[in-house]
JSON list of C-alpha atoms in Angstrom, two decimals:
[
{"chain": "A", "resi": 103, "resn": "MET", "atom": "CA", "xyz": [99.11, 69.53, 140.81]},
{"chain": "A", "resi": 104, "resn": "LEU", "atom": "CA", "xyz": [97.27, 72.58, 142.09]},
{"chain": "A", "resi": 105, "resn": "ILE", "atom": "CA", "xyz": [97.46, 75.87, 140.22]},
{"chain": "A", "resi": 106, "resn": "ALA", "atom": "CA", "xyz": [98.52, 77.31, 143.58]},
{"chain": "A", "resi": 107, "resn": "GLU", "atom": "CA", "xyz": [101.44, 74.87, 143.75]},
{"chain": "A", "resi": 108, "resn": "GLN", "atom": "CA", "xyz": [102.52, 75.70, 140.22]},
{"chain": "A", "resi": 109, "resn": "SER", "atom": "CA", "xyz": [102.33, 79.43, 140.92]},
{"chain": "A", "resi": 110, "resn": "ILE", "atom": "CA", "xyz": [104.58, 79.00, 143.97]},
{"chain": "A", "resi": 111, "resn": "LEU", "atom": "CA", "xyz": [107.09, 76.95, 141.98]},
{"chain": "A", "resi": 112, "resn": "LEU", "atom": "CA", "xyz": [107.32, 79.77, 139.44]},
{"chain": "A", "resi": 113, "resn": "VAL", "atom": "CA", "xyz": [108.49, 82.24, 142.10]},
{"chain": "A", "resi": 114, "resn": "LEU", "atom": "CA", "xyz": [110.81, 79.76, 143.86]},
{"chain": "A", "resi": 115, "resn": "GLU", "atom": "CA", "xyz": [114.51, 80.10, 143.08]},
{"chain": "A", "resi": 116, "resn": "PRO", "atom": "CA", "xyz": [115.49, 76.48, 142.28]},
{"chain": "A", "resi": 117, "resn": "ALA", "atom": "CA", "xyz": [118.93, 76.34, 143.90]},
{"chain": "A", "resi": 118, "resn": "SER", "atom": "CA", "xyz": [118.45, 78.51, 146.99]},
{"chain": "A", "resi": 119, "resn": "GLY", "atom": "CA", "xyz": [114.87, 77.44, 147.66]},
{"chain": "A", "resi": 120, "resn": "VAL", "atom": "CA", "xyz": [113.80, 81.00, 148.43]},
{"chain": "A", "resi": 121, "resn": "LEU", "atom": "CA", "xyz": [110.63, 82.66, 147.14]},
{"chain": "A", "resi": 122, "resn": "THR", "atom": "CA", "xyz": [111.84, 85.50, 144.91]},
{"chain": "A", "resi": 123, "resn": "PRO", "atom": "CA", "xyz": [109.02, 87.29, 143.08]},
{"chain": "A", "resi": 124, "resn": "VAL", "atom": "CA", "xyz": [110.40, 90.06, 140.90]},
{"chain": "A", "resi": 125, "resn": "ARG", "atom": "CA", "xyz": [108.13, 92.55, 142.63]},
{"chain": "A", "resi": 126, "resn": "ALA", "atom": "CA", "xyz": [109.60, 92.61, 146.12]},
{"chain": "A", "resi": 127, "resn": "HIS", "atom": "CA", "xyz": [106.42, 93.83, 147.82]},
{"chain": "A", "resi": 128, "resn": "ILE", "atom": "CA", "xyz": [104.43, 90.75, 146.77]},
{"chain": "A", "resi": 129, "resn": "ASP", "atom": "CA", "xyz": [102.99, 88.70, 149.63]},
{"chain": "A", "resi": 130, "resn": "PRO", "atom": "CA", "xyz": [103.34, 85.00, 148.70]},
{"chain": "A", "resi": 131, "resn": "ASP", "atom": "CA", "xyz": [100.23, 84.21, 150.75]},
{"chain": "A", "resi": 132, "resn": "VAL", "atom": "CA", "xyz": [98.17, 86.63, 148.63]},
{"chain": "A", "resi": 133, "resn": "LEU", "atom": "CA", "xyz": [99.55, 85.03, 145.47]},
{"chain": "A", "resi": 134, "resn": "ALA", "atom": "CA", "xyz": [98.63, 81.58, 146.80]},
{"chain": "A", "resi": 135, "resn": "ALA", "atom": "CA", "xyz": [95.17, 82.72, 147.92]},
{"chain": "A", "resi": 136, "resn": "ALA", "atom": "CA", "xyz": [94.33, 84.08, 144.47]},
{"chain": "A", "resi": 137, "resn": "ALA", "atom": "CA", "xyz": [95.60, 80.83, 142.95]},
{"chain": "A", "resi": 138, "resn": "LEU", "atom": "CA", "xyz": [93.29, 78.82, 145.22]},
{"chain": "A", "resi": 139, "resn": "LEU", "atom": "CA", "xyz": [90.32, 80.70, 143.77]},
{"chain": "A", "resi": 140, "resn": "PHE", "atom": "CA", "xyz": [91.42, 79.57, 140.33]},
{"chain": "A", "resi": 141, "resn": "ASP", "atom": "CA", "xyz": [91.77, 76.00, 141.66]},
{"chain": "A", "resi": 142, "resn": "LEU", "atom": "CA", "xyz": [88.26, 76.00, 143.09]},
{"chain": "A", "resi": 143, "resn": "ALA", "atom": "CA", "xyz": [86.88, 77.30, 139.79]},
{"chain": "A", "resi": 144, "resn": "GLU", "atom": "CA", "xyz": [88.81, 74.67, 137.83]},
{"chain": "A", "resi": 145, "resn": "GLN", "atom": "CA", "xyz": [87.17, 72.00, 139.98]},
{"chain": "A", "resi": 146, "resn": "GLN", "atom": "CA", "xyz": [83.73, 73.51, 139.35]},
{"chain": "A", "resi": 147, "resn": "ARG", "atom": "CA", "xyz": [83.29, 74.58, 142.99]},
{"chain": "A", "resi": 148, "resn": "LEU", "atom": "CA", "xyz": [83.22, 78.34, 142.46]},
{"chain": "A", "resi": 149, "resn": "ARG", "atom": "CA", "xyz": [81.24, 80.75, 140.35]},
{"chain": "A", "resi": 150, "resn": "TYR", "atom": "CA", "xyz": [82.12, 84.32, 139.47]},
{"chain": "A", "resi": 151, "resn": "GLU", "atom": "CA", "xyz": [79.68, 87.11, 138.75]},
{"chain": "A", "resi": 152, "resn": "ALA", "atom": "CA", "xyz": [79.85, 90.89, 138.98]},
{"chain": "A", "resi": 153, "resn": "ASP", "atom": "CA", "xyz": [83.19, 90.95, 140.83]},
{"chain": "A", "resi": 154, "resn": "HIS", "atom": "CA", "xyz": [81.95, 88.42, 143.40]},
{"chain": "A", "resi": 155, "resn": "VAL", "atom": "CA", "xyz": [82.74, 84.75, 143.96]},
{"chain": "A", "resi": 156, "resn": "ALA", "atom": "CA", "xyz": [80.47, 82.21, 145.64]},
{"chain": "A", "resi": 157, "resn": "LEU", "atom": "CA", "xyz": [80.35, 78.48, 146.14]},
{"chain": "A", "resi": 158, "resn": "LYS", "atom": "CA", "xyz": [78.90, 76.58, 143.23]},
{"chain": "A", "resi": 159, "resn": "SER", "atom": "CA", "xyz": [78.90, 73.11, 144.78]},
{"chain": "A", "resi": 160, "resn": "SER", "atom": "CA", "xyz": [79.38, 71.56, 148.20]},
{"chain": "A", "resi": 161, "resn": "LEU", "atom": "CA", "xyz": [80.81, 68.32, 146.81]},
{"chain": "A", "resi": 162, "resn": "PRO", "atom": "CA", "xyz": [84.18, 67.18, 148.23]},
{"chain": "A", "resi": 163, "resn": "VAL", "atom": "CA", "xyz": [87.33, 68.49, 146.60]},
{"chain": "A", "resi": 164, "resn": "SER", "atom": "CA", "xyz": [90.51, 66.63, 145.76]},
{"chain": "A", "resi": 165, "resn": "HIS", "atom": "CA", "xyz": [92.96, 68.45, 148.06]},
{"chain": "A", "resi": 166, "resn": "PRO", "atom": "CA", "xyz": [92.86, 69.30, 151.81]},
{"chain": "A", "resi": 167, "resn": "LEU", "atom": "CA", "xyz": [93.82, 72.93, 151.18]},
{"chain": "A", "resi": 168, "resn": "LEU", "atom": "CA", "xyz": [90.91, 73.33, 148.77]},
{"chain": "A", "resi": 169, "resn": "GLY", "atom": "CA", "xyz": [88.58, 71.88, 151.37]},
{"chain": "A", "resi": 170, "resn": "GLN", "atom": "CA", "xyz": [89.88, 74.39, 153.88]},
{"chain": "A", "resi": 171, "resn": "ALA", "atom": "CA", "xyz": [89.47, 77.20, 151.35]},
{"chain": "A", "resi": 172, "resn": "LEU", "atom": "CA", "xyz": [85.84, 76.20, 150.79]},
{"chain": "A", "resi": 173, "resn": "ARG", "atom": "CA", "xyz": [85.17, 76.41, 154.51]},
{"chain": "A", "resi": 174, "resn": "VAL", "atom": "CA", "xyz": [86.82, 79.83, 154.74]},
{"chain": "A", "resi": 175, "resn": "ILE", "atom": "CA", "xyz": [84.84, 81.49, 151.94]},
{"chain": "A", "resi": 176, "resn": "GLY", "atom": "CA", "xyz": [81.71, 79.37, 152.07]},
{"chain": "A", "resi": 177, "resn": "THR", "atom": "CA", "xyz": [79.69, 81.13, 154.78]},
{"chain": "A", "resi": 178, "resn": "PRO", "atom": "CA", "xyz": [78.17, 84.21, 153.04]},
{"chain": "A", "resi": 179, "resn": "SER", "atom": "CA", "xyz": [75.25, 83.02, 150.89]},
{"chain": "A", "resi": 180, "resn": "HIS", "atom": "CA", "xyz": [75.49, 86.12, 148.69]},
{"chain": "A", "resi": 181, "resn": "GLY", "atom": "CA", "xyz": [79.18, 85.58, 147.92]},
{"chain": "A", "resi": 182, "resn": "LEU", "atom": "CA", "xyz": [82.23, 87.73, 148.50]},
{"chain": "A", "resi": 183, "resn": "ARG", "atom": "CA", "xyz": [84.01, 90.36, 146.50]},
{"chain": "A", "resi": 184, "resn": "VAL", "atom": "CA", "xyz": [87.05, 88.78, 144.88]},
{"chain": "A", "resi": 185, "resn": "SER", "atom": "CA", "xyz": [89.45, 91.04, 146.79]},
{"chain": "A", "resi": 186, "resn": "ALA", "atom": "CA", "xyz": [87.75, 90.15, 150.08]},
{"chain": "A", "resi": 187, "resn": "ALA", "atom": "CA", "xyz": [87.93, 86.44, 149.29]},
{"chain": "A", "resi": 188, "resn": "ILE", "atom": "CA", "xyz": [91.66, 86.70, 148.54]},
{"chain": "A", "resi": 189, "resn": "ASP", "atom": "CA", "xyz": [92.29, 88.65, 151.75]},
{"chain": "A", "resi": 190, "resn": "LEU", "atom": "CA", "xyz": [90.25, 86.19, 153.79]},
{"chain": "A", "resi": 191, "resn": "LEU", "atom": "CA", "xyz": [92.08, 83.16, 152.42]},
{"chain": "A", "resi": 192, "resn": "ALA", "atom": "CA", "xyz": [95.50, 84.76, 152.84]},
{"chain": "A", "resi": 193, "resn": "THR", "atom": "CA", "xyz": [94.72, 85.76, 156.43]},
{"chain": "A", "resi": 194, "resn": "ARG", "atom": "CA", "xyz": [92.89, 82.71, 157.75]},
{"chain": "A", "resi": 195, "resn": "MET", "atom": "CA", "xyz": [95.05, 80.13, 155.98]},
{"chain": "A", "resi": 196, "resn": "ALA", "atom": "CA", "xyz": [98.40, 81.77, 156.77]},
{"chain": "A", "resi": 197, "resn": "PRO", "atom": "CA", "xyz": [101.13, 80.76, 156.26]},
{"chain": "A", "resi": 198, "resn": "LEU", "atom": "CA", "xyz": [99.52, 79.52, 153.05]},
{"chain": "A", "resi": 199, "resn": "ALA", "atom": "CA", "xyz": [102.61, 79.68, 150.84]},
{"chain": "A", "resi": 200, "resn": "ARG", "atom": "CA", "xyz": [104.57, 77.61, 153.36]},
{"chain": "A", "resi": 201, "resn": "GLU", "atom": "CA", "xyz": [101.75, 75.06, 153.51]},
{"chain": "A", "resi": 202, "resn": "LEU", "atom": "CA", "xyz": [102.00, 74.66, 149.74]},
{"chain": "A", "resi": 203, "resn": "LEU", "atom": "CA", "xyz": [105.78, 74.32, 149.90]},
{"chain": "A", "resi": 204, "resn": "ASP", "atom": "CA", "xyz": [105.58, 71.73, 152.68]},
{"chain": "A", "resi": 205, "resn": "GLY", "atom": "CA", "xyz": [103.04, 69.78, 150.63]},
{"chain": "A", "resi": 206, "resn": "LEU", "atom": "CA", "xyz": [105.50, 69.73, 147.72]},
{"chain": "A", "resi": 207, "resn": "VAL", "atom": "CA", "xyz": [108.19, 68.49, 150.10]},
{"chain": "A", "resi": 208, "resn": "ARG", "atom": "CA", "xyz": [105.96, 65.59, 151.17]},
{"chain": "A", "resi": 209, "resn": "ARG", "atom": "CA", "xyz": [105.55, 64.63, 147.51]},
{"chain": "A", "resi": 210, "resn": "ASP", "atom": "CA", "xyz": [109.34, 64.79, 146.93]},
{"chain": "A", "resi": 211, "resn": "HIS", "atom": "CA", "xyz": [109.27, 67.78, 144.60]},
{"chain": "A", "resi": 212, "resn": "LEU", "atom": "CA", "xyz": [111.30, 69.93, 147.03]},
{"chain": "A", "resi": 213, "resn": "HIS", "atom": "CA", "xyz": [113.85, 69.58, 149.81]},
{"chain": "A", "resi": 214, "resn": "ARG", "atom": "CA", "xyz": [113.30, 71.32, 153.15]},
{"chain": "A", "resi": 215, "resn": "ALA", "atom": "CA", "xyz": [116.28, 72.62, 155.10]},
{"chain": "A", "resi": 216, "resn": "ARG", "atom": "CA", "xyz": [117.29, 75.29, 157.56]},
{"chain": "A", "resi": 217, "resn": "ARG", "atom": "CA", "xyz": [120.23, 77.44, 156.53]},
{"chain": "A", "resi": 218, "resn": "PRO", "atom": "CA", "xyz": [122.48, 77.51, 158.46]},
{"chain": "A", "resi": 219, "resn": "ALA", "atom": "CA", "xyz": [121.46, 74.07, 159.72]},
{"chain": "A", "resi": 220, "resn": "TRP", "atom": "CA", "xyz": [122.99, 74.49, 163.19]},
{"chain": "A", "resi": 221, "resn": "TRP", "atom": "CA", "xyz": [120.79, 77.50, 164.07]},
{"chain": "A", "resi": 222, "resn": "PRO", "atom": "CA", "xyz": [117.29, 76.45, 165.21]},
{"chain": "A", "resi": 223, "resn": "TRP", "atom": "CA", "xyz": [115.77, 79.81, 164.23]},
{"chain": "A", "resi": 224, "resn": "ALA", "atom": "CA", "xyz": [117.35, 79.92, 160.79]},
{"chain": "A", "resi": 225, "resn": "PRO", "atom": "CA", "xyz": [114.97, 80.48, 157.87]},
{"chain": "A", "resi": 226, "resn": "ILE", "atom": "CA", "xyz": [113.64, 77.43, 156.07]},
{"chain": "A", "resi": 227, "resn": "HIS", "atom": "CA", "xyz": [114.65, 76.97, 152.44]},
{"chain": "A", "resi": 228, "resn": "TYR", "atom": "CA", "xyz": [112.97, 74.80, 149.82]},
{"chain": "A", "resi": 229, "resn": "PRO", "atom": "CA", "xyz": [115.49, 73.94, 147.06]},
{"chain": "A", "resi": 230, "resn": "ILE", "atom": "CA", "xyz": [114.00, 72.00, 144.17]},
{"chain": "A", "resi": 231, "resn": "ARG", "atom": "CA", "xyz": [114.61, 68.24, 144.21]},
{"chain": "A", "resi": 232, "resn": "SER", "atom": "CA", "xyz": [113.33, 67.66, 140.66]},
{"chain": "A", "resi": 233, "resn": "LEU", "atom": "CA", "xyz": [112.80, 70.23, 137.93]},
{"chain": "A", "resi": 234, "resn": "GLN", "atom": "CA", "xyz": [109.99, 68.29, 136.27]},
{"chain": "A", "resi": 235, "resn": "ALA", "atom": "CA", "xyz": [107.13, 69.91, 138.20]},
{"chain": "A", "resi": 236, "resn": "ARG", "atom": "CA", "xyz": [108.59, 73.38, 137.74]},
{"chain": "A", "resi": 237, "resn": "ASN", "atom": "CA", "xyz": [109.14, 72.78, 134.03]},
{"chain": "A", "resi": 238, "resn": "GLU", "atom": "CA", "xyz": [105.50, 71.72, 133.69]},
{"chain": "A", "resi": 239, "resn": "ALA", "atom": "CA", "xyz": [104.43, 74.98, 135.35]},
{"chain": "A", "resi": 240, "resn": "VAL", "atom": "CA", "xyz": [106.62, 76.98, 132.96]},
{"chain": "A", "resi": 241, "resn": "ALA", "atom": "CA", "xyz": [105.20, 75.08, 129.98]},
{"chain": "A", "resi": 242, "resn": "ALA", "atom": "CA", "xyz": [101.64, 75.80, 131.12]},
{"chain": "A", "resi": 243, "resn": "LEU", "atom": "CA", "xyz": [102.43, 79.50, 131.45]},
{"chain": "A", "resi": 244, "resn": "GLN", "atom": "CA", "xyz": [104.07, 79.64, 128.04]},
{"chain": "A", "resi": 245, "resn": "GLY", "atom": "CA", "xyz": [101.21, 77.65, 126.54]},
{"chain": "A", "resi": 246, "resn": "ALA", "atom": "CA", "xyz": [98.78, 80.44, 127.41]},
{"chain": "A", "resi": 247, "resn": "VAL", "atom": "CA", "xyz": [100.40, 82.59, 124.74]},
{"chain": "A", "resi": 248, "resn": "ALA", "atom": "CA", "xyz": [100.37, 79.95, 122.02]},
{"chain": "A", "resi": 249, "resn": "ALA", "atom": "CA", "xyz": [96.91, 78.50, 122.65]},
{"chain": "A", "resi": 250, "resn": "PRO", "atom": "CA", "xyz": [93.99, 79.77, 120.50]},
{"chain": "A", "resi": 251, "resn": "GLN", "atom": "CA", "xyz": [91.75, 79.45, 123.57]},
{"chain": "A", "resi": 252, "resn": "PRO", "atom": "CA", "xyz": [93.87, 79.33, 126.76]},
{"chain": "A", "resi": 253, "resn": "SER", "atom": "CA", "xyz": [92.59, 77.03, 129.49]},
{"chain": "A", "resi": 254, "resn": "LEU", "atom": "CA", "xyz": [91.65, 78.38, 132.90]},
{"chain": "A", "resi": 255, "resn": "ARG", "atom": "CA", "xyz": [94.92, 77.02, 134.30]},
{"chain": "A", "resi": 256, "resn": "GLN", "atom": "CA", "xyz": [96.94, 78.77, 131.60]},
{"chain": "A", "resi": 257, "resn": "LEU", "atom": "CA", "xyz": [95.10, 82.05, 132.16]},
{"chain": "A", "resi": 258, "resn": "ALA", "atom": "CA", "xyz": [95.59, 81.66, 135.91]},
{"chain": "A", "resi": 259, "resn": "LEU", "atom": "CA", "xyz": [99.35, 81.24, 135.64]},
{"chain": "A", "resi": 260, "resn": "LEU", "atom": "CA", "xyz": [99.51, 84.20, 133.29]},
{"chain": "A", "resi": 261, "resn": "VAL", "atom": "CA", "xyz": [97.58, 86.45, 135.70]},
{"chain": "A", "resi": 262, "resn": "LEU", "atom": "CA", "xyz": [99.55, 85.23, 138.72]},
{"chain": "A", "resi": 263, "resn": "GLY", "atom": "CA", "xyz": [102.83, 85.51, 136.85]},
{"chain": "A", "resi": 264, "resn": "GLU", "atom": "CA", "xyz": [102.02, 89.10, 135.99]},
{"chain": "A", "resi": 265, "resn": "TYR", "atom": "CA", "xyz": [101.22, 89.87, 139.63]},
{"chain": "A", "resi": 266, "resn": "ALA", "atom": "CA", "xyz": [104.57, 88.45, 140.74]},
{"chain": "A", "resi": 267, "resn": "GLY", "atom": "CA", "xyz": [106.44, 90.16, 137.90]},
{"chain": "A", "resi": 268, "resn": "GLN", "atom": "CA", "xyz": [107.60, 86.84, 136.42]},
{"chain": "A", "resi": 269, "resn": "ILE", "atom": "CA", "xyz": [106.22, 87.05, 132.87]},
{"chain": "A", "resi": 270, "resn": "ALA", "atom": "CA", "xyz": [109.38, 88.44, 131.26]},
{"chain": "A", "resi": 271, "resn": "GLN", "atom": "CA", "xyz": [111.46, 85.70, 132.91]},
{"chain": "A", "resi": 272, "resn": "TYR", "atom": "CA", "xyz": [109.48, 82.86, 131.37]},
{"chain": "A", "resi": 273, "resn": "VAL", "atom": "CA", "xyz": [107.93, 84.37, 128.23]},
{"chain": "A", "resi": 274, "resn": "PRO", "atom": "CA", "xyz": [110.63, 86.21, 126.25]},
{"chain": "A", "resi": 275, "resn": "GLY", "atom": "CA", "xyz": [110.64, 88.12, 122.98]},
{"chain": "A", "resi": 276, "resn": "ASP", "atom": "CA", "xyz": [107.56, 88.33, 120.78]},
{"chain": "A", "resi": 277, "resn": "ALA", "atom": "CA", "xyz": [105.73, 85.92, 123.06]},
{"chain": "A", "resi": 278, "resn": "TYR", "atom": "CA", "xyz": [106.02, 88.48, 125.85]},
{"chain": "A", "resi": 279, "resn": "ASP", "atom": "CA", "xyz": [104.25, 91.06, 123.71]},
{"chain": "A", "resi": 280, "resn": "GLN", "atom": "CA", "xyz": [101.53, 88.53, 122.98]},
{"chain": "A", "resi": 281, "resn": "ALA", "atom": "CA", "xyz": [101.19, 87.73, 126.69]},
{"chain": "A", "resi": 282, "resn": "THR", "atom": "CA", "xyz": [100.82, 91.42, 127.47]},
{"chain": "A", "resi": 283, "resn": "ARG", "atom": "CA", "xyz": [98.11, 91.81, 124.83]},
{"chain": "A", "resi": 284, "resn": "LEU", "atom": "CA", "xyz": [96.29, 88.77, 126.16]},
{"chain": "A", "resi": 285, "resn": "LEU", "atom": "CA", "xyz": [96.28, 90.20, 129.68]},
{"chain": "A", "resi": 286, "resn": "MET", "atom": "CA", "xyz": [95.16, 93.63, 128.52]},
{"chain": "A", "resi": 287, "resn": "ASP", "atom": "CA", "xyz": [92.33, 92.07, 126.50]},
{"chain": "A", "resi": 288, "resn": "LEU", "atom": "CA", "xyz": [90.87, 90.23, 129.49]},
{"chain": "A", "resi": 289, "resn": "PRO", "atom": "CA", "xyz": [87.40, 91.73, 130.00]},
{"chain": "A", "resi": 290, "resn": "LEU", "atom": "CA", "xyz": [85.98, 93.03, 133.26]},
{"chain": "A", "resi": 291, "resn": "THR", "atom": "CA", "xyz": [82.36, 92.46, 132.24]},
{"chain": "A", "resi": 292, "resn": "ARG", "atom": "CA", "xyz": [80.28, 89.42, 131.32]},
{"chain": "A", "resi": 293, "resn": "HIS", "atom": "CA", "xyz": [79.58, 90.61, 127.80]},
{"chain": "A", "resi": 294, "resn": "GLU", "atom": "CA", "xyz": [81.21, 88.75, 124.90]},
{"chain": "A", "resi": 295, "resn": "THR", "atom": "CA", "xyz": [83.44, 86.61, 127.09]},
{"chain": "A", "resi": 296, "resn": "THR", "atom": "CA", "xyz": [83.79, 83.15, 128.58]},
{"chain": "A", "resi": 297, "resn": "ALA", "atom": "CA", "xyz": [83.45, 82.27, 132.25]},
{"chain": "A", "resi": 298, "resn": "ASP", "atom": "CA", "xyz": [87.18, 81.49, 132.45]},
{"chain": "A", "resi": 299, "resn": "ARG", "atom": "CA", "xyz": [88.22, 84.82, 130.97]},
{"chain": "A", "resi": 300, "resn": "ALA", "atom": "CA", "xyz": [85.78, 86.71, 133.18]},
{"chain": "A", "resi": 301, "resn": "LEU", "atom": "CA", "xyz": [87.16, 85.07, 136.31]},
{"chain": "A", "resi": 302, "resn": "ALA", "atom": "CA", "xyz": [90.75, 85.70, 135.21]},
{"chain": "A", "resi": 303, "resn": "ALA", "atom": "CA", "xyz": [89.92, 89.34, 134.60]},
{"chain": "A", "resi": 304, "resn": "GLY", "atom": "CA", "xyz": [88.21, 89.65, 137.98]},
{"chain": "A", "resi": 305, "resn": "ILE", "atom": "CA", "xyz": [91.12, 88.15, 139.90]},
{"chain": "A", "resi": 306, "resn": "ARG", "atom": "CA", "xyz": [93.64, 90.23, 137.93]},
{"chain": "A", "resi": 307, "resn": "HIS", "atom": "CA", "xyz": [91.66, 93.37, 138.76]},
{"chain": "A", "resi": 308, "resn": "ALA", "atom": "CA", "xyz": [91.50, 92.42, 142.47]},
{"chain": "A", "resi": 309, "resn": "LEU", "atom": "CA", "xyz": [95.24, 91.69, 142.69]},
{"chain": "A", "resi": 310, "resn": "ALA", "atom": "CA", "xyz": [95.98, 95.23, 141.53]},
{"chain": "A", "resi": 311, "resn": "ASP", "atom": "CA", "xyz": [94.79, 96.40, 144.97]},
{"chain": "A", "resi": 312, "resn": "PHE", "atom": "CA", "xyz": [97.31, 94.29, 146.91]}
]
């Protein structure tokens, strides 16, 4: 499952099927766009340096949305600022969050229904069909706090969860304090860090502007 799909599941209210980030101003397409950058990096298709991202490989990717994302951000040879890449993906791939939700419907993770059903212009809801995928996303987020060296996916869900205001919902008590420290310790420079932590810090910094 994509990091982007897991991030969307974490802000989806299971029963109503409505996206409900705690921070009401959050644009789900921006959240999904930032998550796609993490996905491309996890698949070794993206490199991060000095607040810029650029393609690292032109090899095929495992998901159609990732292929589309590569085409969107792949033109500038010098790379893009992270914030520009997020904005570009959110704009050119809109409605990105809905595309992710519809993909989860096709794989039987979600239902898709209009409410009320008799009104053709009623909003579409995506109630969860099975909690397994959502529980796996929650476990990955919580695992970031417990892991000695969090994986890129765990760091991604932590950064995206912070952006959506979801950390307190899924990481309670002392673990919440640890999650906060982990986020605050993410570096914004290349010195004394790993590539995963540098990318997580860069995307977290860029999301602060949205």
